[in-house]
Amino acid sequence: MIATMRKSATHAFVAVALVGLTASAPANAVTTASTAPVQSLADIVADLPEQTAPVFVPEIGEPQTRYEVIGEGVASYYGKELAGNRTASGERFNPSDLTAAHRSLPLGTKLRVTNKSTGDAVIVRVNDRGPFIKSRLIDLSFGAAREIGMVRTGTARVTVEILRTA
């Protein structure tokens, strides 16, 4: 008895859902699930507007972020001596924050910086301009430099990737 009621309720739900997929009828027309034409899935997909940019679809269990390499080079860091000074974004510099300075990327851009010798990576936010030494790619805060193990050496070969969200 309960199985029959569940089956009937399921059929009613499917019938109502199918009515919603039918072609539009005049406002004064009465349609039922048994007489209304049903669009196929291919017709529904064909009616969707085309995408102008490729869509990133993550696999099951994959994080909904991806990274695009924008450069490899030398990173340096600036430390506690600049604490409290204003950055290009207007905020006060905190050496322990995970921030970075880049010459041209928009302020607020999130980057993943990976130390090539250790494989350690950190995600930083661009909040300042620099570095002002031509051979350097990026300046990291002390906190970010500590995360990827470059405090002792002062500089490191790094890969910089820009964070793209899906």
mmCIF file of C-alpha atoms in Angstrom:
data_model
loop_
_atom_site.group_PDB
_atom_site.id
_atom_site.type_symbol
_atom_site.label_atom_id
_atom_site.label_comp_id
_atom_site.label_asym_id
_atom_site.label_seq_id
_atom_site.Cartn_x
_atom_site.Cartn_y
_atom_site.Cartn_z
ATOM 1 C CA MET A 1 0.000 0.000 0.000
ATOM 2 C CA ILE A 2 2.721 2.513 0.986
ATOM 3 C CA ALA A 3 4.831 1.520 -2.042
ATOM 4 C CA THR A 4 1.825 2.143 -4.324
ATOM 5 C CA MET A 5 1.251 5.596 -2.754
ATOM 6 C CA ARG A 6 4.942 6.500 -3.213
ATOM 7 C CA LYS A 7 4.816 5.321 -6.824
ATOM 8 C CA SER A 8 1.678 7.402 -7.479
ATOM 9 C CA ALA A 9 3.239 10.471 -5.871
ATOM 10 C CA THR A 10 6.377 10.026 -7.982
ATOM 11 C CA HIS A 11 4.316 9.767 -11.175
ATOM 12 C CA ALA A 12 2.386 12.917 -10.238
ATOM 13 C CA PHE A 13 5.633 14.798 -9.598
ATOM 14 C CA VAL A 14 7.074 13.691 -12.949
ATOM 15 C CA ALA A 15 3.863 14.720 -14.713
ATOM 16 C CA VAL A 16 3.998 18.191 -13.149
ATOM 17 C CA ALA A 17 7.692 18.539 -14.057
ATOM 18 C CA LEU A 18 6.986 17.536 -17.646
ATOM 19 C CA VAL A 19 4.222 20.130 -17.936
ATOM 20 C CA GLY A 20 6.789 22.777 -17.009
ATOM 21 C CA LEU A 21 8.990 21.655 -19.933
ATOM 22 C CA THR A 22 6.253 21.899 -22.571
ATOM 23 C CA ALA A 23 6.095 24.570 -25.232
ATOM 24 C CA SER A 24 4.335 27.739 -24.128
ATOM 25 C CA ALA A 25 0.589 27.777 -24.640
ATOM 26 C CA PRO A 26 -1.786 30.739 -24.813
ATOM 27 C CA ALA A 27 -2.738 32.149 -21.417
ATOM 28 C CA ASN A 28 -6.367 30.988 -21.683
ATOM 29 C CA ALA A 29 -5.504 27.430 -22.820
ATOM 30 C CA VAL A 30 -5.805 24.512 -20.445
ATOM 31 C CA THR A 31 -3.157 21.819 -20.779
ATOM 32 C CA THR A 32 -2.752 18.475 -19.088
ATOM 33 C CA ALA A 33 0.267 16.236 -18.783
ATOM 34 C CA SER A 34 -1.239 13.641 -21.103
ATOM 35 C CA THR A 35 -1.946 15.985 -24.052
ATOM 36 C CA ALA A 36 0.922 18.488 -23.853
ATOM 37 C CA PRO A 37 3.930 17.977 -26.150
ATOM 38 C CA VAL A 38 7.172 17.399 -24.291
ATOM 39 C CA GLN A 39 10.499 18.876 -25.447
ATOM 40 C CA SER A 40 13.391 16.506 -25.618
ATOM 41 C CA LEU A 41 16.561 17.228 -23.672
ATOM 42 C CA ALA A 42 18.356 17.928 -26.966
ATOM 43 C CA ASP A 43 15.755 20.595 -27.843
ATOM 44 C CA ILE A 44 16.110 22.221 -24.421
ATOM 45 C CA VAL A 45 19.907 22.325 -24.730
ATOM 46 C CA ALA A 46 19.661 23.648 -28.300
ATOM 47 C CA ASP A 47 17.506 26.571 -27.078
ATOM 48 C CA LEU A 48 20.126 27.665 -24.528
ATOM 49 C CA PRO A 49 22.268 30.684 -25.525
ATOM 50 C CA GLU A 50 25.831 29.942 -26.627
ATOM 51 C CA GLN A 51 28.652 30.527 -24.165
ATOM 52 C CA THR A 52 31.097 33.277 -25.119
ATOM 53 C CA ALA A 53 33.902 31.965 -22.909
ATOM 54 C CA PRO A 54 34.886 28.424 -22.041
ATOM 55 C CA VAL A 55 33.331 27.142 -18.854
ATOM 56 C CA PHE A 56 35.561 25.573 -16.212
ATOM 57 C CA VAL A 57 33.867 22.470 -14.839
ATOM 58 C CA PRO A 58 35.756 20.890 -11.945
ATOM 59 C CA GLU A 59 35.927 17.127 -11.608
ATOM 60 C CA ILE A 60 34.329 15.478 -8.591
ATOM 61 C CA GLY A 61 36.437 16.244 -5.531
ATOM 62 C CA GLU A 62 38.515 18.871 -7.366
ATOM 63 C CA PRO A 63 38.640 22.330 -5.770
ATOM 64 C CA GLN A 64 36.731 25.016 -7.630
ATOM 65 C CA THR A 65 39.867 27.049 -8.249
ATOM 66 C CA ARG A 66 42.594 26.833 -10.818
ATOM 67 C CA TYR A 67 45.883 28.583 -11.310
ATOM 68 C CA GLU A 68 47.495 30.004 -14.435
ATOM 69 C CA VAL A 69 51.269 30.470 -14.479
ATOM 70 C CA ILE A 70 52.125 34.104 -15.148
ATOM 71 C CA GLY A 71 55.849 34.000 -14.510
ATOM 72 C CA GLU A 72 58.941 32.418 -13.078
ATOM 73 C CA GLY A 73 61.751 34.406 -11.556
ATOM 74 C CA VAL A 74 63.339 35.708 -8.399
ATOM 75 C CA ALA A 75 61.293 36.727 -5.374
ATOM 76 C CA SER A 76 62.527 38.806 -2.471
ATOM 77 C CA TYR A 77 60.798 39.941 0.673
ATOM 78 C CA TYR A 78 60.428 43.098 2.668
ATOM 79 C CA GLY A 79 60.220 42.840 6.368
ATOM 80 C CA LYS A 80 59.565 44.510 9.644
ATOM 81 C CA GLU A 81 61.350 47.771 8.822
ATOM 82 C CA LEU A 82 58.340 48.894 6.727
ATOM 83 C CA ALA A 83 55.660 47.895 9.245
ATOM 84 C CA GLY A 84 52.905 50.488 9.505
ATOM 85 C CA ASN A 85 53.761 52.286 6.255
ATOM 86 C CA ARG A 86 50.962 52.737 3.731
ATOM 87 C CA THR A 87 50.928 50.374 0.762
ATOM 88 C CA ALA A 88 49.764 51.299 -2.748
ATOM 89 C CA SER A 89 46.304 49.999 -1.831
ATOM 90 C CA GLY A 90 46.139 52.448 1.073
ATOM 91 C CA GLU A 91 46.243 49.866 3.837
ATOM 92 C CA ARG A 92 48.979 49.753 6.441
ATOM 93 C CA PHE A 93 51.679 47.159 5.846
ATOM 94 C CA ASN A 94 51.681 44.273 8.312
ATOM 95 C CA PRO A 95 54.756 42.029 7.848
ATOM 96 C CA SER A 96 52.932 38.945 9.110
ATOM 97 C CA ASP A 97 50.081 39.218 6.548
ATOM 98 C CA LEU A 98 50.297 37.102 3.409
ATOM 99 C CA THR A 99 50.685 39.951 0.924
ATOM 100 C CA ALA A 100 52.892 40.839 -2.033
ATOM 101 C CA ALA A 101 54.053 43.670 -4.258
ATOM 102 C CA HIS A 102 53.856 43.341 -8.036
ATOM 103 C CA ARG A 103 54.589 45.931 -10.736
ATOM 104 C CA SER A 104 51.462 45.583 -12.868
ATOM 105 C CA LEU A 105 48.853 43.146 -11.525
ATOM 106 C CA PRO A 106 45.679 44.754 -10.186
ATOM 107 C CA LEU A 107 45.650 45.397 -6.455
ATOM 108 C CA GLY A 108 43.688 42.660 -4.703
ATOM 109 C CA THR A 109 44.774 39.919 -7.130
ATOM 110 C CA LYS A 110 45.354 36.568 -5.434
ATOM 111 C CA LEU A 111 48.492 34.656 -6.402
ATOM 112 C CA ARG A 112 50.037 31.340 -5.544
ATOM 113 C CA VAL A 113 53.807 31.676 -5.148
ATOM 114 C CA THR A 114 55.805 28.434 -5.121
ATOM 115 C CA ASN A 115 59.443 28.196 -4.040
ATOM 116 C CA LYS A 116 61.040 26.068 -6.762
ATOM 117 C CA SER A 117 63.745 24.653 -4.502
ATOM 118 C CA THR A 118 61.465 23.517 -1.664
ATOM 119 C CA GLY A 119 58.114 23.079 -3.412
ATOM 120 C CA ASP A 120 56.413 25.074 -0.646
ATOM 121 C CA ALA A 121 53.612 27.369 -1.812
ATOM 122 C CA VAL A 122 51.665 30.270 -0.336
ATOM 123 C CA ILE A 123 48.625 32.225 -1.505
ATOM 124 C CA VAL A 124 49.140 35.982 -1.284
ATOM 125 C CA ARG A 125 47.155 39.108 -2.124
ATOM 126 C CA VAL A 126 48.743 41.922 -4.146
ATOM 127 C CA ASN A 127 48.460 45.123 -2.115
ATOM 128 C CA ASP A 128 51.556 47.098 -3.141
ATOM 129 C CA ARG A 129 53.751 48.036 -6.109
ATOM 130 C CA GLY A 130 57.257 46.748 -6.653
ATOM 131 C CA PRO A 131 59.814 45.265 -6.690
ATOM 132 C CA PHE A 132 61.995 48.131 -7.804
ATOM 133 C CA ILE A 133 64.963 45.908 -8.700
ATOM 134 C CA LYS A 134 64.613 44.877 -12.358
ATOM 135 C CA SER A 135 65.824 41.305 -11.870
ATOM 136 C CA ARG A 136 63.063 40.535 -9.323
ATOM 137 C CA LEU A 137 59.595 39.293 -10.217
ATOM 138 C CA ILE A 138 57.752 39.806 -6.933
ATOM 139 C CA ASP A 139 58.264 41.103 -3.393
ATOM 140 C CA LEU A 140 56.645 39.105 -0.604
ATOM 141 C CA SER A 141 55.789 40.099 2.932
ATOM 142 C CA PHE A 142 57.867 38.550 5.718
ATOM 143 C CA GLY A 143 54.981 36.227 6.620
ATOM 144 C CA ALA A 144 54.684 34.919 3.053
ATOM 145 C CA ALA A 145 58.470 34.500 2.769
ATOM 146 C CA ARG A 146 58.468 32.487 5.990
ATOM 147 C CA GLU A 147 55.706 30.197 4.635
ATOM 148 C CA ILE A 148 57.762 29.184 1.593
ATOM 149 C CA GLY A 149 61.103 28.970 3.407
ATOM 150 C CA MET A 150 63.029 31.880 1.919
ATOM 151 C CA VAL A 151 63.714 34.019 5.003
ATOM 152 C CA ARG A 152 67.244 32.709 5.458
ATOM 153 C CA THR A 153 68.298 33.168 1.830
ATOM 154 C CA GLY A 154 66.509 36.501 1.279
ATOM 155 C CA THR A 155 65.590 35.585 -2.296
ATOM 156 C CA ALA A 156 64.320 32.472 -4.038
ATOM 157 C CA ARG A 157 63.450 31.221 -7.514
ATOM 158 C CA VAL A 158 59.671 31.058 -7.640
ATOM 159 C CA THR A 159 56.757 30.278 -9.902
ATOM 160 C CA VAL A 160 53.915 32.810 -9.710
ATOM 161 C CA GLU A 161 50.419 31.707 -10.646
ATOM 162 C CA ILE A 162 47.286 33.816 -10.741
ATOM 163 C CA LEU A 163 44.230 32.415 -8.995
ATOM 164 C CA ARG A 164 41.182 31.941 -11.223
ATOM 165 C CA THR A 165 37.856 31.003 -9.706
ATOM 166 C CA ALA A 166 35.270 28.964 -11.507
#
